[in-house]
Every structure is written in structure tokens, then in C-alpha cells.
Coordinates of C-alpha atoms in Angstrom, one line a residue:
X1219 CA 1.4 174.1 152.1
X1220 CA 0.0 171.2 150.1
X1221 CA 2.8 169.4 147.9
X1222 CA 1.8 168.4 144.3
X1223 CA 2.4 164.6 143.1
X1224 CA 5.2 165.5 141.5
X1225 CA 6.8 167.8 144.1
X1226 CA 6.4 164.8 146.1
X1227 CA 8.3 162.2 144.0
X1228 CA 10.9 164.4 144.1
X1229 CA 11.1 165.3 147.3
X1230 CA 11.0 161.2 147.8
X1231 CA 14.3 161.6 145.4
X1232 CA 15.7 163.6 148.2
X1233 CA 15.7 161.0 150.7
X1234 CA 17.9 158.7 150.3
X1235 CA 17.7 157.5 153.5
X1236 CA 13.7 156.5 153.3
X1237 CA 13.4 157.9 156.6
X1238 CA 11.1 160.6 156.0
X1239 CA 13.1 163.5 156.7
X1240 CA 15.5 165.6 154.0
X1241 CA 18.6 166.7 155.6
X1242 CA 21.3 168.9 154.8
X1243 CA 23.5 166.0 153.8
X1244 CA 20.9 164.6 151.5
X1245 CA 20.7 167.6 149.9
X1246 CA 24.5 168.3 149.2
X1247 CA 24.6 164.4 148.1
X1248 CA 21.7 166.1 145.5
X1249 CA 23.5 168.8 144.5
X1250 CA 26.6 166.8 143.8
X1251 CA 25.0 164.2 141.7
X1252 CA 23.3 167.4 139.8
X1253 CA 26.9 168.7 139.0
X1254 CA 28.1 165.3 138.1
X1255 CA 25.2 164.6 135.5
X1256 CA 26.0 168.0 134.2
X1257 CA 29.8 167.3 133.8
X1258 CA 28.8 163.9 132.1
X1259 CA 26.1 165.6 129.6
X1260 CA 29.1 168.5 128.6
X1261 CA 31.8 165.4 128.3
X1262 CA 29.5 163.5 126.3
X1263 CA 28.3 166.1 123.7
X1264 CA 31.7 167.0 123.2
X1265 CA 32.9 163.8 122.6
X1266 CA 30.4 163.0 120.0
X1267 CA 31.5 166.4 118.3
X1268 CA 35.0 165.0 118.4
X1269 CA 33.9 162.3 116.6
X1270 CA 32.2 163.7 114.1
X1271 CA 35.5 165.8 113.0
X1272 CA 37.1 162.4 113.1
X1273 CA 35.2 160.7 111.2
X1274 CA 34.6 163.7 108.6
X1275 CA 38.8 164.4 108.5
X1276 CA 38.9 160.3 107.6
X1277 CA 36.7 160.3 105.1
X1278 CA 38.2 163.4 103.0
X1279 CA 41.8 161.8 103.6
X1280 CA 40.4 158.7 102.2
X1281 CA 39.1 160.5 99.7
X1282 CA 42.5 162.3 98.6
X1283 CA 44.4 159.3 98.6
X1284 CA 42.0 157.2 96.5
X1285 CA 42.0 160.2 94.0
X1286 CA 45.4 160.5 93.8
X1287 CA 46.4 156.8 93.9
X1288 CA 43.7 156.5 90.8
X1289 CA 45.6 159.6 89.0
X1290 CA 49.5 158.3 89.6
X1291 CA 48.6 155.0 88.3
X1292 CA 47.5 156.5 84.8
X1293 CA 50.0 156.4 81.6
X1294 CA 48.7 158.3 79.6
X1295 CA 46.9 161.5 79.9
X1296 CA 45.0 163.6 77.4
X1297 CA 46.4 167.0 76.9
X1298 CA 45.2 169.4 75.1
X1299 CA 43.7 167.3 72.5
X1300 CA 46.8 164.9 72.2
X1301 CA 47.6 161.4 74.2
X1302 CA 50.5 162.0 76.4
X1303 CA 52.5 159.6 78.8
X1304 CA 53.1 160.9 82.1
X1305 CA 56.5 163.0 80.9
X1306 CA 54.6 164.8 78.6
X1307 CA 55.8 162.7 75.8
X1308 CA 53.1 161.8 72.2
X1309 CA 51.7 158.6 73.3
X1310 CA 52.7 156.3 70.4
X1311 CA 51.3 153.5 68.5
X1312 CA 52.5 149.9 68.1
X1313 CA 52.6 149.6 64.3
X1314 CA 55.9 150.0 63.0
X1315 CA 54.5 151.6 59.7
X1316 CA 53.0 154.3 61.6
X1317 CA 54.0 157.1 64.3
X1318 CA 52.4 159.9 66.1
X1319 CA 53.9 163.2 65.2
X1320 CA 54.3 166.2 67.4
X1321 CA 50.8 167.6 66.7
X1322 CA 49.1 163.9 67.2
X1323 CA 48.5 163.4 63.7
X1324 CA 49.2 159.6 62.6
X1325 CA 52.0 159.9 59.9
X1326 CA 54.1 156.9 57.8
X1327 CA 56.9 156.5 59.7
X1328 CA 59.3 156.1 56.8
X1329 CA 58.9 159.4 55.8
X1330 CA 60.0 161.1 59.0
X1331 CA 63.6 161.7 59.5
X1332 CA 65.7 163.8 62.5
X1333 CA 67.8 167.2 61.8
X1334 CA 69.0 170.0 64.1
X1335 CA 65.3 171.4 64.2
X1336 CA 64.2 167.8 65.3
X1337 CA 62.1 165.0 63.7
X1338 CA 60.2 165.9 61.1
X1339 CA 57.8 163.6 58.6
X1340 CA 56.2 164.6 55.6
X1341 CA 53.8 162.1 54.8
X1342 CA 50.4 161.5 56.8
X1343 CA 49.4 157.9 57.0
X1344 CA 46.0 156.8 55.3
X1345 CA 43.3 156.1 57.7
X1346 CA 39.8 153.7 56.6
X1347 CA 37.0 156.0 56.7
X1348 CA 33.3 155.1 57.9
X1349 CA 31.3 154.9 55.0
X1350 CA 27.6 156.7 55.7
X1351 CA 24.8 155.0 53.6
X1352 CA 21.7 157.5 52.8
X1353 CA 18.8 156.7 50.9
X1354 CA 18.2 158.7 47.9
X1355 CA 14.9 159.5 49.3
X1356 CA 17.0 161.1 52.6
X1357 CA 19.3 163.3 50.8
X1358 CA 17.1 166.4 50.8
X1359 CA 17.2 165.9 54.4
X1360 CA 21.0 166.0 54.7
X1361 CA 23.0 169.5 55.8
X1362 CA 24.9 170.9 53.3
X1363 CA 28.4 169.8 54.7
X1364 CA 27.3 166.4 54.4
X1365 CA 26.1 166.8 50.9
X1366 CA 29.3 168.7 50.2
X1367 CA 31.6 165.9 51.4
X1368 CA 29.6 162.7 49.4
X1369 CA 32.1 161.0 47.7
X1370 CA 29.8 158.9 45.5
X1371 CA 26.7 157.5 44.6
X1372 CA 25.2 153.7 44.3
X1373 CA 22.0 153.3 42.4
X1374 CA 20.2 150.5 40.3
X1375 CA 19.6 150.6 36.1
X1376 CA 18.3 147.6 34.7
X1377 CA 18.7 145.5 37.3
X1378 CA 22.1 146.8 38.0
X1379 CA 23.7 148.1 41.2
X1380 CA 26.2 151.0 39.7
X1381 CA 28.3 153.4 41.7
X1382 CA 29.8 156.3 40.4
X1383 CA 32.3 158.8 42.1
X1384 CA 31.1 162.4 42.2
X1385 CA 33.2 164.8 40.6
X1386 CA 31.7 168.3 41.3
X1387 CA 28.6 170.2 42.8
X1388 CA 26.6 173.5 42.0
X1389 CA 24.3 175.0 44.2
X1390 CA 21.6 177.2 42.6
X1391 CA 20.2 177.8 45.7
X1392 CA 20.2 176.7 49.2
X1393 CA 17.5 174.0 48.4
X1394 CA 18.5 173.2 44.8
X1395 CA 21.9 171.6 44.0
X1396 CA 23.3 169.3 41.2
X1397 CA 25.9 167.1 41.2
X1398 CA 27.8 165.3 38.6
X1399 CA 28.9 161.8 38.2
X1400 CA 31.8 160.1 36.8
X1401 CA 32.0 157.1 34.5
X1402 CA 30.6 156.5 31.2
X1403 CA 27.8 158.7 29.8
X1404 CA 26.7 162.0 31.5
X1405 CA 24.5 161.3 34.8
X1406 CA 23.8 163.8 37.4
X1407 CA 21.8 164.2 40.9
X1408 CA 19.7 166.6 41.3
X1409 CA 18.2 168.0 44.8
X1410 CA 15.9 170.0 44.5
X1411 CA 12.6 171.2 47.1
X1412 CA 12.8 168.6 49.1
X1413 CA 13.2 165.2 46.0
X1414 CA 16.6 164.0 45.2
X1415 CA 16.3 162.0 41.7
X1416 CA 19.4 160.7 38.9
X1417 CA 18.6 161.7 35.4
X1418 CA 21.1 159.8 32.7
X1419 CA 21.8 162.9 30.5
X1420 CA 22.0 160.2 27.5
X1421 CA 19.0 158.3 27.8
X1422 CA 16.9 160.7 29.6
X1423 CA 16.5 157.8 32.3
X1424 CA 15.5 159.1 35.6
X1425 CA 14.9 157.5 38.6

């Protein structure tokens, strides 16, 4: 029976001894190192799984702690709308003319006093407002809330800058509103289709 190439190399693996002849303790020292490599393969793939637990158990542990180191070192929290500390108390502000009330809402603290029921204030504190400027030329653009909460009105007459405070609206229809000025004489803006123009009701001066 002819031997392949690689039948032969293998069978040269078998003799340890080089002397041309395979015996029976040549092959039990093959089947041994068989089991061996075997035993080593199993060990090491179940070592690496091992490691991979490890290493995934660290990493979420890591995780945890850096989450809830992060969260313990906050003082102040935002619950349900409002600034609390970490009792559950209203966060409040430095100013001594001002504190937070129950509900969040900034109020003068000299108008808050403490009863059975509580502390109680009846005075909310003034807060500066951010003033939107709109070209007259924009206004049609504007939504109707923001029309609806305009305040007053700067324009130029005669080289003039004037402002006037509105003091009412009427809308004749979704696209067509007027509103009226205050101050001497009788302006109003209108807004109507898409132009927004002034009209002085005395002088018939529009612009």
C-alpha cells in the first residue's frame, strides 16, 4: 500500500525515535500528547470566556458607580418643573429682596409672612422682560399670540423716532386686525392681507 506525502509526514511524527519503525510506545506517547493538546485547547477557550465576563462585569460596575457618584454629587435637582435641593426643598435665590415660593414662582420677600397653614406671600416680584424688535414690514408675518401680546409700537414722523403704548386690538378677520395707540392724537396700525401700515387719524399721515 503506497503512503501519500502527507501520510508520510505524519507517520515521520510518529517516530520519535528516527529509527524507522513506529511502536506501540510511540504511539501511546501520540495519543497522550493528542489528549494533552485537547485538554489545553478546552482550558484555554474557557479561560478567555472567563475573561470576557470579567472584563464585561467591570465595565458595567464602573459604569454604575461613575453614574451614581455623578448623581450624589448634584444639589439641586429639577422636579417636576421646580429647582429642588437634594431634601426636596425650593432651591432658593441669593437676593434678599426676592424668594422662591412653594410653586417656584419668584415673589418679594417682604410680602410673605408664616401662619399655621405655613408661609404664604402675596406679591410676585417684577422680572425684566426681553424686548422682541419686528419690523413693520414683518408684522403680517407674526402669529396671532405674538401680535396679541405687543406692548407697543416705535416709528418715525418727521424725522422723529416716537413710541406709543398699544391700548387695544380688534380683529375683523383672521388676516385683518387694527390696533390702537396711546398718546396724543388718534393713531392706529392696521394689518391687513399681508401690509402692516400707521395711519395718524388727525392728519391722515400714513406710513
Amino acid at each position: 500500500v503506497r503512503a501519500s506525502l502527507q501520510q508520510m509526514s505524519l507517520l515521520d511524527e510518529l517516530d520519535v525515535n528516527e529509527d524507522g519503525d513506529i511502536d506501540v510506545h510511540e504511539l501511546l506517547m501520540a495519543v497522550k500528547n493528542r489528549r494533552t493538546a485537547e485538554k489545553t485547547t478546552k482550558f484555554t477557550k474557557r479561560l478567555m470566556f472567563g475573561l470576557l465576563i470579567a472584563v464585561f462585569f467591570i465595565v458595567m460596575s464602573t459604569s454604575m458607580v461613575t453614574i451614581v457618584s455623578i448623581d450624589l454629587a448634584k444639589d439641586a435637582y429639577v422636579k417636576n418643573s421646580r429647582m429642588v435641593d437634594d431634601t426636596g426643598g425650593t432651591v432658593q435665590t441669593s437676593s434678599a429682596d426676592v424668594k422662591l415660593a412653594a410653586d417656584g414662582t419668584a415673589m418679594v420677600r417682604g410680602s410673605c409672612t408664616t401662619d399655621d397653614n405655613g408661609e404664604r406671600c402675596s406679591q410676585a416680584a417684577k422680572t425684566s422682560l426681553t424686548k422682541t424688535l419686528v419690523p413693520l414690514i414683518d408684522l403680517p408675518r407674526q402669529s396671532m399670540q405674538f401680535l396679541e401680546a405687543m406692548d407697543q409700537v416705535m416709528y418715525t414722523r418727521n424725522g422723529s423716532v416716537i413710541m406709543k403704548k398699544l391700548t387695544g386690538f380688534e380683529w375683523h378677520s383672521p388676516s385683518h386686525m387694527e390696533m390702537r395707540l396711546a398718546g396724543n392724537g388718534d393713531a392706529r396700525l392696521f394689518i391687513k392681507k399681508g401690509t402692516a401700515w400707521i395711519v395718524d387719524m388727525q392728519t391722515a399721515h400714513t406710513q
